[in-house]
Amino acid sequence: MPKLQNVLEEIVTANRILAHEGVVDSFGHVSSRHPDNPNHFLLSRARAPERIDVDDIMEFTLEGEPVNPGGRAPYLERFIHGGIYEARPDVNSVVHNHSPSVIPFGITDKKLKPLLHMCANIGQQVGCWDSHDKFGDTALLVEDVAMGRDLAKAMGKDRTILMRGHGATVCAPNVRHCVFISIYLEVNAKLQMQAMAMGDIKFLTPGEVDKVIARTGPYTLNRAWENWCRRAGRPFVAEL
Ligand SMILES: [Zn+2]
């Protein structure tokens, strides 16, 4: 199968998995950098992730301009993706979601931090971008290039960031890793709220986080991806 076709299928699978695992609902999206042109990215037209098929995937410039829209309406928040691809050559996939358990950490002073080994890939501590700081009262959506770039700047070199009163954005070197982090960001947030109700939390140490991240590769990602593909009714192909 040609490389582009593989990536299109991977994006469809990623959307279906994130929907099935409860990270996205009717909203939220996942993209990949274009495999043949690093200055473009691939993202579905505006459609619920569970409904997306290959024909829905559109190509965009990093400024969010559709290359060949063909009458398809794009997501308003495509600027999240372009902003991060522009700022981060190490990133080849971006997920934006409104994952429910992360929301409380974006609107309180409680920091979201990894407390379970599977969740170390969320990073040492998850930062929060508040659109109001620079843009004042908005509809909270990242709906232009300036907002996308500001979010990417706040994210810095991290792979996760919360968005106050809105959701979260995750980025990674590939689609599978990005889905993996997105799912375990939700898991960590839910567990952290449960643990907070019980008492003080012993989080992973920075050294533990680094060690888990260093060994997260195809061995781990394939095992999770196979299981999630089966659950979402999508074919599984191992990544070497
Ligand atoms: Zn959103």
Short mmCIF file of C-alpha atoms in Angstrom, two decimals, residues 16-174:
data_model
loop_
_atom_site.label_atom_id
_atom_site.label_comp_id
_atom_site.label_asym_id
_atom_site.label_seq_id
_atom_site.Cartn_x
_atom_site.Cartn_y
_atom_site.Cartn_z
CA ARG A 16 -12.43 5.42 15.61
CA ILE A 17 -10.22 4.34 18.55
CA LEU A 18 -10.38 7.71 20.30
CA ALA A 19 -14.18 7.70 19.93
CA HIS A 20 -14.48 4.12 21.17
CA GLU A 21 -12.24 4.78 24.16
CA GLY A 22 -14.21 7.89 25.19
CA VAL A 23 -11.49 10.49 24.54
CA VAL A 24 -13.49 12.25 21.81
CA ASP A 25 -17.27 12.36 21.40
CA SER A 26 -18.97 14.22 18.56
CA PHE A 27 -16.09 16.69 18.72
CA GLY A 28 -12.31 16.45 18.80
CA HIS A 29 -9.91 15.50 16.00
CA VAL A 30 -6.65 13.80 15.08
CA SER A 31 -4.22 14.73 12.30
CA SER A 32 -0.97 13.57 10.74
CA ARG A 33 1.75 15.53 9.04
CA HIS A 34 1.66 14.74 5.29
CA PRO A 35 4.14 11.91 4.63
CA ASP A 36 5.34 13.49 1.35
CA ASN A 37 5.19 17.19 2.27
CA PRO A 38 6.21 18.31 5.79
CA ASN A 39 4.55 21.69 5.19
CA HIS A 40 1.09 20.16 4.88
CA PHE A 41 -1.03 18.07 7.23
CA LEU A 42 -3.97 15.68 6.90
CA LEU A 43 -7.18 16.09 8.92
CA SER A 44 -10.80 15.03 8.44
CA ARG A 45 -13.54 17.36 7.31
CA ALA A 46 -15.80 18.53 10.17
CA ARG A 47 -17.40 15.26 11.20
CA ALA A 48 -17.79 13.21 14.40
CA PRO A 49 -14.65 11.03 14.80
CA GLU A 50 -16.65 7.79 14.97
CA ARG A 51 -18.11 8.48 11.50
CA ILE A 52 -14.89 9.37 9.66
CA ASP A 53 -13.73 7.50 6.57
CA VAL A 54 -10.79 7.91 4.18
CA ASP A 55 -12.78 10.16 1.80
CA ASP A 56 -13.29 12.65 4.63
CA ILE A 57 -9.57 13.35 5.10
CA MET A 58 -8.47 16.71 3.68
CA GLU A 59 -5.01 18.20 3.11
CA PHE A 60 -4.11 21.58 4.65
CA THR A 61 -1.24 24.05 4.62
CA LEU A 62 0.27 24.92 8.01
CA GLU A 63 -1.87 28.12 7.90
CA GLY A 64 -4.99 25.93 7.81
CA GLU A 65 -5.87 26.54 4.17
CA PRO A 66 -7.48 23.48 2.52
CA VAL A 67 -5.56 22.36 -0.57
CA ASN A 68 -8.48 20.72 -2.35
CA PRO A 69 -11.66 21.21 -0.29
CA GLY A 70 -14.04 19.68 -2.83
CA GLY A 71 -17.06 21.16 -1.06
CA ARG A 72 -16.07 19.64 2.30
CA ALA A 73 -16.34 21.87 5.41
CA PRO A 74 -13.15 21.84 7.57
CA TYR A 75 -12.98 21.85 11.37
CA LEU A 76 -12.93 25.38 12.81
CA GLU A 77 -10.03 24.40 15.08
CA ARG A 78 -7.66 23.13 12.39
CA PHE A 79 -5.29 25.98 13.41
CA ILE A 80 -4.31 23.96 16.50
CA HIS A 81 -2.70 21.39 14.21
CA GLY A 82 -1.00 23.84 11.84
CA GLY A 83 0.41 25.88 14.74
CA ILE A 84 2.04 22.84 16.34
CA TYR A 85 3.41 21.36 13.08
CA GLU A 86 4.90 24.77 12.26
CA ALA A 87 6.63 25.08 15.66
CA ARG A 88 7.65 21.45 16.15
CA PRO A 89 9.57 19.56 13.44
CA ASP A 90 9.69 16.57 15.83
CA VAL A 91 5.90 16.24 15.76
CA ASN A 92 4.05 14.17 13.14
CA SER A 93 0.66 13.80 14.80
CA VAL A 94 -1.68 16.01 16.83
CA VAL A 95 -4.86 15.16 18.78
CA HIS A 96 -7.26 17.79 20.09
CA ASN A 97 -10.00 16.63 22.44
CA HIS A 98 -12.47 17.67 25.11
CA SER A 99 -11.59 14.62 27.21
CA PRO A 100 -13.92 15.03 30.23
CA SER A 101 -11.65 14.12 33.16
CA VAL A 102 -8.91 16.61 32.16
CA ILE A 103 -11.26 19.62 32.32
CA PRO A 104 -11.12 20.14 36.13
CA PHE A 105 -7.31 20.48 35.94
CA GLY A 106 -7.62 23.33 33.43
CA ILE A 107 -9.94 25.39 35.64
CA THR A 108 -8.37 24.89 39.10
CA ASP A 109 -4.88 25.26 40.51
CA LYS A 110 -4.46 21.47 40.74
CA LYS A 111 -1.66 20.35 38.42
CA LEU A 112 -2.12 17.24 36.32
CA LYS A 113 0.94 15.02 36.87
CA PRO A 114 1.70 11.38 36.04
CA LEU A 115 0.93 8.92 38.83
CA LEU A 116 0.86 5.62 36.90
CA HIS A 117 3.66 4.13 34.77
CA MET A 118 1.43 3.88 31.67
CA CYS A 119 0.76 7.61 31.99
CA ALA A 120 4.38 8.80 32.12
CA ASN A 121 4.24 9.83 28.45
CA ILE A 122 1.97 12.76 29.35
CA GLY A 123 5.19 14.44 30.63
CA GLN A 124 6.46 15.57 34.06
CA GLN A 125 3.62 18.05 34.46
CA VAL A 126 0.86 19.13 32.09
CA GLY A 127 0.71 22.88 31.48
CA CYS A 128 -2.41 24.92 30.74
CA TRP A 129 -3.10 27.47 28.01
CA ASP A 130 -5.68 30.13 28.81
CA SER A 131 -6.98 31.76 25.63
CA HIS A 132 -8.28 34.68 27.71
CA ASP A 133 -4.74 35.80 28.62
CA LYS A 134 -4.03 37.08 25.11
CA PHE A 135 -7.35 37.04 23.27
CA GLY A 136 -9.84 38.09 25.99
CA ASP A 137 -13.44 36.95 25.73
CA THR A 138 -13.74 34.49 22.85
CA ALA A 139 -15.90 31.46 22.09
CA LEU A 140 -12.85 29.53 23.42
CA LEU A 141 -12.25 27.85 20.06
CA VAL A 142 -8.84 28.08 18.38
CA GLU A 143 -10.22 29.54 15.17
CA ASP A 144 -7.34 31.43 13.60
CA VAL A 145 -3.59 31.20 12.95
CA ALA A 146 -2.69 33.60 15.79
CA MET A 147 -4.48 31.46 18.38
CA GLY A 148 -2.95 28.26 17.01
CA ARG A 149 0.54 29.75 17.21
CA ASP A 150 -0.05 31.04 20.74
CA LEU A 151 -1.17 27.59 21.87
CA ALA A 152 1.90 25.99 20.25
CA LYS A 153 4.14 28.55 21.99
CA ALA A 154 2.58 27.74 25.37
CA MET A 155 3.09 24.04 24.70
CA GLY A 156 6.81 24.59 24.16
CA LYS A 157 8.61 21.24 23.87
CA ASP A 158 5.90 19.32 25.78
CA ARG A 159 3.60 16.66 24.32
CA THR A 160 0.49 17.67 26.26
CA ILE A 161 -1.27 20.89 27.17
CA LEU A 162 -4.62 21.64 28.76
CA MET A 163 -6.85 24.40 27.43
CA ARG A 164 -8.78 26.30 30.11
CA GLY A 165 -12.54 25.61 30.00
CA HIS A 166 -12.16 23.72 26.74
CA GLY A 167 -10.05 20.55 26.59
CA ALA A 168 -6.53 19.40 25.79
CA THR A 169 -4.08 19.00 22.91
CA VAL A 170 -1.52 16.23 22.53
CA CYS A 171 1.33 15.83 20.03
CA ALA A 172 3.77 13.01 19.30
CA PRO A 173 6.22 11.64 16.72
CA ASN A 174 3.51 9.43 15.16
#
